[in-house]
Amino acid sequence: MPSSDVPSNWWRTAVIYEIYVRSFADGNGDGEGDLIGLRERLPYLRDLGVDAIWLTPFYRSPMVDGGYDVADYRDVDPLFGTLADFDAMLAAAHALDIRVIVDIVPNHTSSQHPWFTSALTAGPGSLERDRYIFRPASEEPPNDWESIFGGRAWTRTPDGEWYLHLFDPGQPDLNWDNADVRAEFESVLRFWLDRGVDGFRIDVAHGMVKEAGLPSVGHPQQIGLLGREPLPYFDQDGVHEIYRAWRKILDSYPGDRMAVAEAWASTPLRLARYVAPDELHQAFNFDFLAAPWSAAELRATIDACVEAADSVGAPTTWVLSNHDKARHVTRFGSPGIARAAALLMLALPGAAYLYQGEELGLPEVLDLPADARQDPVWHRSGGTDPGRDGCRVPLPWDASLPAYGFSTTGRSWLPQPDWASLAASSQQGVPSSFLELYRTALRLRRTFTGPLTWNDSPTDVLDFSRDGLRCVVNLSGAAVPLPTGSVVLASGDLPDGTLPPDTAVWLR
């Protein structure tokens, strides 16, 4: 295990690589990524230069929402392997000095979780139903809350009661006022900490606690308010009591264990509450992910996020893509911008999260056939919202093999486009490739320390220094003079001593 009894605060500056397990590597040939395939590809991640990996859920699940509908939090779904496969993968990762973070899903369970099936059987008013959010039978739902996946957030049971699901009906929300719920998740945390995991990514960390009385929002298209306006079912003050209890558990284990929140809040300062000294260690910075390719907006976002994190002594985290968002090559509309954005992100102080395949420059797959799509967003929208399958297409490892080496049999649970030129084998050792850019950037990043200081710069140019590093990014429409200093790394060519548009450079 790479961690020790001496706290290292490794998570404050770590590069953490998100693995969507189903799409990373298939070790048994069934076309589904699994823990065996992941273990076999760990040397690639060591060579890439990451400090840790975060695994999306691999627990027992009917897979209504890609495993985020958990039926058993203490076992591996047969789709991904066994607990023995997990233990072997964890040991192999630790042997390579790679830490392992697992997803925990505390806002809701699967509707096939034993707790929920017993709640349906037990009936209204039962202790079993009190573990979830049920409301009495009526003709209309209890309020106007909407599912994040579209449609209303309430479903009727056969006896007429309503239950809340802020996501799919197969994901009933838990009642965190119930002592059984709190005790169960503290036990689940200890189960995985005892196995040796280095931390947790907390799904929907802004959920769990709902405003008393469950008041209506009074506004349609509520997902558009997420991260902008207060909502009665998200970012309630009561969640912080939960995280203070969880932090005590994490701190009771040796090895500097950590937790990162997937939290949406209406302001950076409200987000900073999740990373108070006695709560969680990190919170994802979605403001940076959502920022347009604009020097003014990126600088304002960076400043606001650094200031909010500094106010509680926490590190900032930076992310450009994940399993829920369109890949940033496609969002920015240009591989060149994506390369520059990567150097910008990796030069910033704090921790950085990479999403599998971004180091290969993979774009969003926009033309998946309808019968291949599995995201509940696609189905609940009647096919009007493409959902998230396009960023979850299995990775291309080897251009010369069927399924690009994702599976030994050439099978792939989602169809892959023509990615021969983007396969890892095609980019290996090619200096101008995405893969080598990321490898070099991650190696050099370790030498850069200290806070960020902005330098005077032309309009639409970002220019900042840290100890040992100067990062300059040209977001204007014309080339600008290259500042003095030795070039360490650039996202593109630097002709005639200039920095072209949509190009980033690291200088020493």
Short mmCIF file of C-alpha atoms in Angstrom, two decimals, residues 127-298:
data_model
loop_
_atom_site.label_atom_id
_atom_site.label_comp_id
_atom_site.label_asym_id
_atom_site.label_seq_id
_atom_site.Cartn_x
_atom_site.Cartn_y
_atom_site.Cartn_z
CA LEU A 127 -40.36 0.82 9.78
CA GLU A 128 -39.07 -0.54 6.48
CA ARG A 129 -40.64 2.31 4.52
CA ASP A 130 -39.14 4.87 6.89
CA ARG A 131 -35.71 4.11 5.40
CA TYR A 132 -36.92 5.76 2.18
CA ILE A 133 -39.03 8.83 1.41
CA PHE A 134 -42.60 7.60 1.06
CA ARG A 135 -45.67 9.84 1.21
CA PRO A 136 -49.35 8.90 1.68
CA ALA A 137 -51.62 7.88 -1.15
CA SER A 138 -53.16 10.75 -3.12
CA GLU A 139 -54.18 11.50 -6.68
CA GLU A 140 -51.36 13.97 -7.24
CA PRO A 141 -47.68 13.62 -6.31
CA PRO A 142 -46.63 15.28 -3.03
CA ASN A 143 -44.89 18.20 -4.76
CA ASP A 144 -43.53 19.42 -8.10
CA TRP A 145 -40.02 17.96 -7.78
CA GLU A 146 -38.51 16.74 -11.04
CA SER A 147 -36.16 13.87 -11.74
CA ILE A 148 -32.68 14.82 -12.91
CA PHE A 149 -33.29 12.30 -15.70
CA GLY A 150 -36.55 13.96 -16.79
CA GLY A 151 -40.17 13.65 -15.69
CA ARG A 152 -41.48 13.86 -12.16
CA ALA A 153 -39.48 12.62 -9.21
CA TRP A 154 -42.31 10.57 -7.68
CA THR A 155 -43.65 7.12 -8.53
CA ARG A 156 -46.76 5.43 -7.06
CA THR A 157 -46.59 2.03 -5.47
CA PRO A 158 -49.41 -0.53 -6.00
CA ASP A 159 -50.95 0.49 -2.64
CA GLY A 160 -51.17 4.12 -3.79
CA GLU A 161 -48.29 5.66 -1.83
CA TRP A 162 -45.64 7.74 -3.53
CA TYR A 163 -41.88 7.31 -3.23
CA LEU A 164 -39.22 9.85 -4.15
CA HIS A 165 -36.54 9.22 -6.76
CA LEU A 166 -34.50 12.25 -7.81
CA PHE A 167 -33.07 10.07 -10.59
CA ASP A 168 -34.64 6.95 -12.14
CA PRO A 169 -37.63 5.17 -10.55
CA GLY A 170 -35.15 2.31 -10.08
CA GLN A 171 -33.19 4.59 -7.70
CA PRO A 172 -35.40 5.39 -4.67
CA ASP A 173 -34.03 8.14 -2.41
CA LEU A 174 -33.02 7.15 1.10
CA ASN A 175 -34.31 8.93 4.21
CA TRP A 176 -31.21 10.24 5.98
CA ASP A 177 -33.24 11.15 9.06
CA ASN A 178 -33.41 7.39 9.68
CA ALA A 179 -30.78 6.01 12.06
CA ASP A 180 -30.59 2.70 10.14
CA VAL A 181 -29.49 4.56 7.01
CA ARG A 182 -26.73 6.47 8.78
CA ALA A 183 -25.41 3.37 10.55
CA GLU A 184 -25.49 1.30 7.35
CA PHE A 185 -23.35 3.70 5.35
CA GLU A 186 -20.84 4.12 8.15
CA SER A 187 -20.55 0.33 8.08
CA VAL A 188 -20.14 0.32 4.29
CA LEU A 189 -17.33 2.88 4.52
CA ARG A 190 -15.53 0.70 7.07
CA PHE A 191 -16.01 -2.40 4.89
CA TRP A 192 -14.05 -0.87 2.01
CA LEU A 193 -11.53 0.94 4.21
CA ASP A 194 -10.79 -2.39 5.90
CA ARG A 195 -10.08 -3.84 2.44
CA GLY A 196 -7.52 -1.10 1.89
CA VAL A 197 -9.11 1.51 -0.37
CA ASP A 198 -7.54 4.96 -0.19
CA GLY A 199 -10.71 6.99 -0.40
CA PHE A 200 -14.20 7.57 -1.71
CA ARG A 201 -15.84 9.64 -4.39
CA ILE A 202 -19.28 10.54 -3.00
CA ASP A 203 -22.01 10.47 -5.62
CA VAL A 204 -24.64 13.24 -5.33
CA ALA A 205 -22.93 14.49 -2.18
CA HIS A 206 -25.22 17.52 -2.23
CA GLY A 207 -28.28 15.27 -1.94
CA MET A 208 -29.36 13.01 0.92
CA VAL A 209 -30.94 15.73 3.10
CA LYS A 210 -34.18 17.35 1.93
CA GLU A 211 -35.79 20.57 3.17
CA ALA A 212 -38.33 19.96 5.94
CA GLY A 213 -41.85 19.64 4.61
CA LEU A 214 -40.63 18.87 1.07
CA PRO A 215 -41.84 22.22 -0.37
CA SER A 216 -42.44 22.61 -4.09
CA VAL A 217 -39.89 24.44 -6.21
CA GLY A 218 -42.48 26.37 -8.17
CA HIS A 219 -40.39 26.25 -11.32
CA PRO A 220 -40.24 23.82 -14.25
CA GLN A 221 -36.99 22.55 -15.82
CA GLN A 222 -35.44 22.39 -12.38
CA ILE A 223 -32.23 20.79 -13.60
CA GLY A 224 -31.42 24.18 -15.13
CA LEU A 225 -31.26 25.62 -11.60
CA LEU A 226 -28.68 23.07 -10.45
CA GLY A 227 -25.56 24.88 -9.29
CA ARG A 228 -27.23 28.26 -9.80
CA GLU A 229 -30.20 28.59 -7.43
CA PRO A 230 -31.16 26.93 -4.11
CA LEU A 231 -33.26 23.78 -4.45
CA PRO A 232 -35.17 22.15 -1.56
CA TYR A 233 -33.74 18.72 -2.35
CA PHE A 234 -30.06 19.65 -2.82
CA ASP A 235 -27.29 21.32 -0.79
CA GLN A 236 -29.23 21.42 2.47
CA ASP A 237 -27.27 22.33 5.59
CA GLY A 238 -27.93 18.93 7.17
CA VAL A 239 -25.51 17.14 4.83
CA HIS A 240 -22.57 18.64 6.69
CA GLU A 241 -23.39 16.78 9.90
CA ILE A 242 -23.13 13.54 7.90
CA TYR A 243 -19.71 14.43 6.50
CA ARG A 244 -18.36 15.43 9.90
CA ALA A 245 -19.21 11.91 11.08
CA TRP A 246 -17.63 10.36 7.97
CA ARG A 247 -14.45 12.41 8.39
CA LYS A 248 -13.96 10.93 11.87
CA ILE A 249 -14.13 7.45 10.33
CA LEU A 250 -11.63 8.32 7.60
CA ASP A 251 -9.26 9.89 10.12
CA SER A 252 -9.41 6.77 12.30
CA TYR A 253 -7.63 4.74 9.60
CA PRO A 254 -3.91 4.92 8.86
CA GLY A 255 -2.60 6.02 5.50
CA ASP A 256 -4.20 9.42 4.83
CA ARG A 257 -7.55 8.20 3.47
CA MET A 258 -9.68 10.83 1.73
CA ALA A 259 -13.09 11.64 0.27
CA VAL A 260 -14.12 13.85 -2.64
CA ALA A 261 -17.62 15.25 -3.08
CA GLU A 262 -19.60 15.35 -6.28
CA ALA A 263 -21.44 18.43 -5.07
CA TRP A 264 -23.33 21.11 -6.91
CA ALA A 265 -23.86 24.31 -4.93
CA SER A 266 -25.26 27.70 -5.86
CA THR A 267 -22.01 29.58 -5.02
CA PRO A 268 -18.31 28.69 -4.66
CA LEU A 269 -18.54 29.62 -0.97
CA ARG A 270 -21.36 27.14 -0.38
CA LEU A 271 -19.31 24.51 -2.17
CA ALA A 272 -16.36 25.30 0.10
CA ARG A 273 -18.43 24.21 3.10
CA TYR A 274 -18.04 20.60 1.95
CA VAL A 275 -14.27 20.86 2.36
CA ALA A 276 -14.15 22.50 5.77
CA PRO A 277 -11.28 21.13 7.89
CA ASP A 278 -13.57 18.67 9.69
CA GLU A 279 -15.51 17.51 6.62
CA LEU A 280 -14.40 16.21 3.22
CA HIS A 281 -10.99 16.62 1.60
CA GLN A 282 -12.02 17.71 -1.90
CA ALA A 283 -15.06 18.80 -3.90
CA PHE A 284 -15.22 18.68 -7.67
CA ASN A 285 -14.92 22.04 -9.38
CA PHE A 286 -17.70 21.92 -11.94
CA ASP A 287 -17.52 25.68 -12.53
CA PHE A 288 -14.20 25.14 -14.31
CA LEU A 289 -15.60 22.27 -16.37
CA ALA A 290 -18.57 24.40 -17.41
CA ALA A 291 -16.57 27.55 -18.22
CA PRO A 292 -16.43 28.56 -21.91
CA TRP A 293 -13.15 28.99 -23.80
CA SER A 294 -12.84 32.63 -22.77
CA ALA A 295 -9.89 34.22 -21.00
CA ALA A 296 -12.07 36.53 -18.92
CA GLU A 297 -14.49 33.80 -17.82
CA LEU A 298 -11.78 31.25 -17.13
#
